[in-house]
mmCIF file of C-alpha atoms in Angstrom:
data_model
loop_
_atom_site.group_PDB
_atom_site.id
_atom_site.type_symbol
_atom_site.label_atom_id
_atom_site.label_comp_id
_atom_site.label_asym_id
_atom_site.label_seq_id
_atom_site.Cartn_x
_atom_site.Cartn_y
_atom_site.Cartn_z
ATOM 1 C CA MET A 45 3.412 -6.373 -22.301
ATOM 2 C CA PRO A 46 3.061 -8.821 -19.435
ATOM 3 C CA LEU A 47 0.889 -7.933 -16.597
ATOM 4 C CA SER A 48 3.982 -7.995 -14.126
ATOM 5 C CA VAL A 49 5.694 -5.405 -16.043
ATOM 6 C CA SER A 50 2.903 -3.118 -16.533
ATOM 7 C CA ASN A 51 2.139 -3.193 -12.884
ATOM 8 C CA SER A 52 5.845 -2.575 -12.010
ATOM 9 C CA LEU A 53 5.906 0.267 -14.654
ATOM 10 C CA ALA A 54 2.753 1.740 -12.897
ATOM 11 C CA VAL A 55 4.349 1.715 -9.497
ATOM 12 C CA SER A 56 7.500 3.318 -10.651
ATOM 13 C CA ALA A 57 5.568 6.072 -12.279
ATOM 14 C CA GLU A 58 3.665 6.625 -9.154
ATOM 15 C CA ILE A 59 6.882 6.749 -7.114
ATOM 16 C CA ASN A 60 8.587 9.144 -9.689
ATOM 17 C CA TRP A 61 5.619 11.547 -9.668
ATOM 18 C CA THR A 62 5.474 11.511 -5.788
ATOM 19 C CA SER A 63 9.099 12.096 -5.712
ATOM 20 C CA GLY A 64 8.924 15.028 -7.974
ATOM 21 C CA LEU A 65 6.229 16.734 -5.606
ATOM 22 C CA THR A 66 8.558 16.608 -2.584
ATOM 23 C CA THR A 67 11.699 18.605 -1.809
ATOM 24 C CA LEU A 68 13.769 15.723 -2.575
ATOM 25 C CA GLY A 69 17.149 16.827 -4.424
ATOM 26 C CA ARG A 70 17.970 15.575 -7.840
ATOM 27 C CA PRO A 71 21.538 14.032 -6.692
ATOM 28 C CA THR A 72 19.539 12.121 -3.774
ATOM 29 C CA PHE A 73 16.861 10.969 -6.103
ATOM 30 C CA LEU A 74 19.432 9.758 -8.756
ATOM 31 C CA TRP A 75 21.709 7.867 -6.353
ATOM 32 C CA THR A 76 18.944 6.270 -4.570
ATOM 33 C CA THR A 77 17.215 5.290 -7.803
ATOM 34 C CA ALA A 78 20.485 3.602 -8.911
ATOM 35 C CA VAL A 79 20.813 1.794 -5.663
ATOM 36 C CA GLY A 80 17.297 0.615 -5.960
ATOM 37 C CA ILE A 81 17.657 -0.661 -9.494
ATOM 38 C CA LEU A 82 20.967 -2.269 -9.293
ATOM 39 C CA PRO A 83 20.317 -5.380 -7.328
ATOM 40 C CA GLY A 84 17.374 -6.361 -9.497
ATOM 41 C CA ALA A 85 19.119 -5.582 -12.714
ATOM 42 C CA ILE A 86 22.182 -7.947 -11.504
ATOM 43 C CA LEU A 87 19.979 -10.597 -10.307
ATOM 44 C CA PHE A 88 18.009 -10.921 -13.679
ATOM 45 C CA THR A 89 21.309 -10.588 -15.825
ATOM 46 C CA VAL A 90 23.027 -13.415 -13.924
ATOM 47 C CA SER A 91 19.911 -15.589 -13.423
ATOM 48 C CA GLY A 92 18.944 -15.225 -17.314
ATOM 49 C CA THR A 93 22.607 -15.986 -18.227
ATOM 50 C CA GLY A 94 22.928 -18.667 -15.971
ATOM 51 C CA LEU A 95 19.462 -20.441 -16.837
ATOM 52 C CA ALA A 96 20.450 -20.138 -20.518
ATOM 53 C CA ALA A 97 23.841 -21.934 -19.865
ATOM 54 C CA ILE A 98 21.861 -24.836 -17.751
ATOM 55 C CA TYR A 99 19.330 -25.072 -20.549
ATOM 56 C CA ARG A 100 21.828 -25.687 -23.302
ATOM 57 C CA MET A 101 23.379 -28.365 -21.187
ATOM 58 C CA ASN A 102 20.180 -30.168 -20.223
ATOM 59 C CA PRO A 103 16.894 -28.832 -21.294
ATOM 60 C CA LEU A 104 15.027 -30.697 -18.877
ATOM 61 C CA ALA A 105 17.009 -29.374 -15.927
ATOM 62 C CA GLY A 106 16.185 -25.803 -17.368
ATOM 63 C CA TRP A 107 12.552 -26.365 -17.373
ATOM 64 C CA ALA A 108 12.810 -27.770 -13.891
ATOM 65 C CA LEU A 109 14.393 -24.783 -12.547
ATOM 66 C CA ILE A 110 11.773 -22.431 -14.294
ATOM 67 C CA VAL A 111 8.983 -24.581 -12.549
ATOM 68 C CA ALA A 112 10.909 -24.324 -9.231
ATOM 69 C CA GLY A 113 11.171 -20.566 -9.602
ATOM 70 C CA LEU A 114 7.446 -20.112 -10.376
ATOM 71 C CA LEU A 115 6.440 -22.316 -7.300
ATOM 72 C CA ALA A 116 8.739 -20.267 -5.188
ATOM 73 C CA ILE A 117 6.924 -17.033 -6.457
ATOM 74 C CA VAL A 118 3.555 -18.546 -5.778
ATOM 75 C CA TRP A 119 4.588 -19.623 -2.273
ATOM 76 C CA THR A 120 6.087 -16.118 -1.424
ATOM 77 C CA VAL A 121 2.879 -14.316 -2.832
ATOM 78 C CA LEU A 122 0.752 -16.710 -0.599
ATOM 79 C CA ARG A 123 2.897 -16.073 2.545
ATOM 80 C CA PHE A 124 2.623 -12.414 2.136
ATOM 81 C CA ARG A 125 -1.025 -12.532 1.475
ATOM 82 C CA GLN A 126 -1.354 -14.720 4.581
ATOM 83 C CA ALA A 127 0.680 -12.151 6.643
ATOM 84 C CA LEU A 128 -1.466 -9.376 5.381
ATOM 85 C CA GLY A 129 -4.596 -11.392 6.592
ATOM 86 C CA ARG A 130 -6.162 -11.706 3.093
ATOM 87 C CA ALA A 131 -5.692 -15.403 2.669
ATOM 88 C CA PRO A 132 -5.981 -18.631 4.779
ATOM 89 C CA ALA A 133 -2.911 -20.100 6.192
ATOM 90 C CA VAL A 134 -0.845 -22.348 3.854
ATOM 91 C CA VAL A 135 0.806 -25.196 5.603
ATOM 92 C CA ILE A 136 3.808 -26.663 3.955
ATOM 93 C CA ASP A 137 5.351 -29.557 5.687
ATOM 94 C CA GLY A 138 9.205 -29.798 5.295
#
């Protein structure tokens, strides 16, 4: 299991256990969980389908998008760490 998936599952389990200890009603828990899961599910489905279509047309373009996505993730993590004061500033001209 990839590290990101196991971390995500751990966080979900903690949220579920914490919600179970509160007075949060079941209907509220269900609809807010659905609202929280839906955007990510749509995003992953659409991006995976679109990436597969691009890769079939031009494999190099597919790999370029994967690399660009990974760089965007790294940049985002660095910016959040900077905002939290855990890492030095990263300056990207552009």
